[in-house]
């Protein structure tokens, strides 16, 4: 393959990755805004990369979707306060799910990939993981194995869609 074609291919891959991240950012921002809105919060996020930096919105989001009280985050905006607030959120998440690759500094520094990954993990754990198939499918039409298979299938479809968007 020529060098020119190779450069084109790498550029196209980067362009598709950026498009996918833009779609994820928009989707996750809308999801977060809907959680805030449904709970009567007067919060509207426009850019999750920068607006999660202080940790205040992330802590509040986790409180709303988990229905648990977390330590009150600092309203100050120095880096040390932002790190402390995001540490509250990450520490809480570690009690619920495995969160190894992201630390408070990644959120404060605006690491786009890790922020999107974190939000996806939160959606999986607190939204999709909370789906109760008993409410959706009548008991007479399913067995426990059917429920497990349906939930697994839903997660697979969402993961595949996420990978190819």
PDB file of N, CA and C in Angstrom, residues 10 39 53 61 75 84 89 107 120 161:
ATOM      1  N   UNK A  10      -5.501   6.145   7.872  1.00  0.00           N
ATOM      2  CA  UNK A  10      -5.345   6.567   9.272  1.00  0.00           C
ATOM      3  C   UNK A  10      -6.187   7.808   9.565  1.00  0.00           C
ATOM      4  N   UNK A  39     -35.694  14.373  38.117  1.00  0.00           N
ATOM      5  CA  UNK A  39     -35.593  14.489  39.563  1.00  0.00           C
ATOM      6  C   UNK A  39     -35.737  15.928  40.048  1.00  0.00           C
ATOM      7  N   UNK A  53     -15.839  18.429  35.541  1.00  0.00           N
ATOM      8  CA  UNK A  53     -14.538  18.707  36.140  1.00  0.00           C
ATOM      9  C   UNK A  53     -14.595  18.945  37.649  1.00  0.00           C
ATOM     10  N   UNK A  61     -25.429  13.318  40.343  1.00  0.00           N
ATOM     11  CA  UNK A  61     -25.978  12.304  39.448  1.00  0.00           C
ATOM     12  C   UNK A  61     -25.989  10.936  40.127  1.00  0.00           C
ATOM     13  N   UNK A  75     -17.902  23.236  46.963  1.00  0.00           N
ATOM     14  CA  UNK A  75     -18.326  24.121  45.863  1.00  0.00           C
ATOM     15  C   UNK A  75     -17.155  24.951  45.334  1.00  0.00           C
ATOM     16  N   UNK A  84     -10.870  16.171  44.940  1.00  0.00           N
ATOM     17  CA  UNK A  84     -11.541  15.615  46.119  1.00  0.00           C
ATOM     18  C   UNK A  84     -12.987  15.235  45.794  1.00  0.00           C
ATOM     19  N   UNK A  89     -16.943  10.548  44.107  1.00  0.00           N
ATOM     20  CA  UNK A  89     -17.728   9.811  43.113  1.00  0.00           C
ATOM     21  C   UNK A  89     -17.072   8.478  42.761  1.00  0.00           C
ATOM     22  N   UNK A 107     -10.899  12.852  35.195  1.00  0.00           N
ATOM     23  CA  UNK A 107     -12.098  13.679  35.019  1.00  0.00           C
ATOM     24  C   UNK A 107     -11.728  15.155  35.078  1.00  0.00           C
ATOM     25  N   UNK A 120     -20.641   5.513  30.502  1.00  0.00           N
ATOM     26  CA  UNK A 120     -21.206   4.268  29.986  1.00  0.00           C
ATOM     27  C   UNK A 120     -21.312   3.210  31.095  1.00  0.00           C
ATOM     28  N   UNK A 161     -23.920  -1.915  19.486  1.00  0.00           N
ATOM     29  CA  UNK A 161     -24.283  -0.616  18.916  1.00  0.00           C
ATOM     30  C   UNK A 161     -23.281   0.446  19.316  1.00  0.00           C
TER      31      UNK A 161
END
